[in-house]
Structures are given as structure tokens and as C-alpha cells.
């Protein structure tokens, strides 16, 4: 039987994507900010999926949603 990390590597090469996940404790109500810094010019952040419960697994992930708020997009609170 193949090693689990080898299978994960094979899948990331086959799909040309690396999927990472993190779990966070329950956050309070209100606005929250995710910040990302570009450290390596060869790395592309293509998609962020936030599962607040009920996300069904799929090959491409959930459909894109779009939300904009003029106050939050300008950096003002």
C-alpha cells in the first residue's frame, strides 16, 4: 500500500493544484479580515473556500459567490 503523503503528492501533481485546509475556533459576529502576503512570485492564490457548515465535497469546489461592500473594499470601517 502506498504511503499517504506519496498519494497526496501524486494527486497534487495530477490536478496541478495544492489544497490546504485550516480549522479555526468559532469567531464572533461581525466583520473579519483575511490577509495574505505574496512571498514567492511563482505562487498563485486562486481560490479561498470558507465552509461555515454544510459544504458538500466536489472536484471543483463550490460555485463562485460574489460579495462587495463599498466600505469594506475601500478599507474603511
Coordinates of C-alpha atoms in Angstrom, one line a residue:
X1 CA 0.0 0.0 0.0
X2 CA 1.3 3.5 -0.9
X3 CA 2.3 6.0 1.7
X4 CA -0.4 8.7 2.4
X5 CA 2.0 11.6 1.6
X6 CA 3.0 10.0 -1.7
X7 CA -0.7 9.7 -2.7
X8 CA -1.2 13.3 -1.7
X9 CA 1.8 14.4 -3.9
X10 CA 0.6 12.3 -6.8
X11 CA -2.9 13.9 -6.6
X12 CA -1.4 17.5 -6.4
X13 CA 0.7 16.8 -9.5
X14 CA -2.1 15.2 -11.4
X15 CA -4.5 18.0 -10.6
X16 CA -1.9 20.8 -10.8
X17 CA -3.1 22.2 -7.5
X18 CA -2.2 22.1 -3.8
X19 CA -5.2 22.1 -1.5
X20 CA -4.6 23.3 2.1
X21 CA -7.0 23.4 4.9
X22 CA -7.1 25.0 8.3
X23 CA -9.6 24.9 11.2
X24 CA -10.3 27.9 13.4
X25 CA -12.2 28.2 16.6
X26 CA -15.7 29.8 16.4
X27 CA -15.5 33.5 15.6
X28 CA -17.8 36.1 17.0
X29 CA -20.3 38.1 14.9
X30 CA -19.1 41.0 12.8
X31 CA -16.5 41.7 10.1
X32 CA -13.4 39.6 9.9
X33 CA -10.3 40.2 7.7
X34 CA -8.2 37.6 5.9
X35 CA -4.8 38.9 4.9
X36 CA -2.3 37.3 2.5
X37 CA 1.2 38.3 1.6
X38 CA 2.9 37.4 -1.6
X39 CA 6.3 35.9 -0.6
X40 CA 7.1 34.0 -3.8
X41 CA 6.2 35.4 -7.2
X42 CA 5.7 31.9 -8.6
X43 CA 2.8 31.1 -6.3
X44 CA -0.8 31.9 -7.2
X45 CA -3.7 32.1 -4.7
X46 CA -6.6 31.0 -6.9
X47 CA -9.4 30.3 -4.6
X48 CA -10.5 30.6 -1.0
X49 CA -13.4 28.5 0.3
X50 CA -14.9 29.2 3.7
X51 CA -17.1 26.4 5.0
X52 CA -19.4 27.6 7.7
X53 CA -21.1 24.2 7.6
X54 CA -22.9 22.1 5.0
X55 CA -20.3 22.3 2.2
X56 CA -20.5 19.2 0.0
X57 CA -17.3 17.7 -1.4
X58 CA -16.8 18.2 -5.2
X59 CA -13.9 18.1 -7.6
X60 CA -14.0 21.8 -8.4
X61 CA -15.4 23.0 -5.1
X62 CA -18.5 25.2 -4.6
X63 CA -19.6 27.7 -7.3
X64 CA -18.1 31.2 -7.1
X65 CA -20.0 33.7 -5.0
X66 CA -19.6 37.4 -5.2
X67 CA -20.0 39.9 -2.4
X68 CA -18.9 43.5 -2.3
X69 CA -19.3 46.2 0.2
X70 CA -18.0 49.7 -0.6
X71 CA -16.9 50.3 3.0
X72 CA -15.0 47.0 3.4
X73 CA -13.5 47.1 -0.1
X74 CA -12.1 50.6 0.5
X75 CA -10.5 49.5 3.8
X76 CA -12.8 51.8 5.9
X77 CA -14.8 50.5 8.8

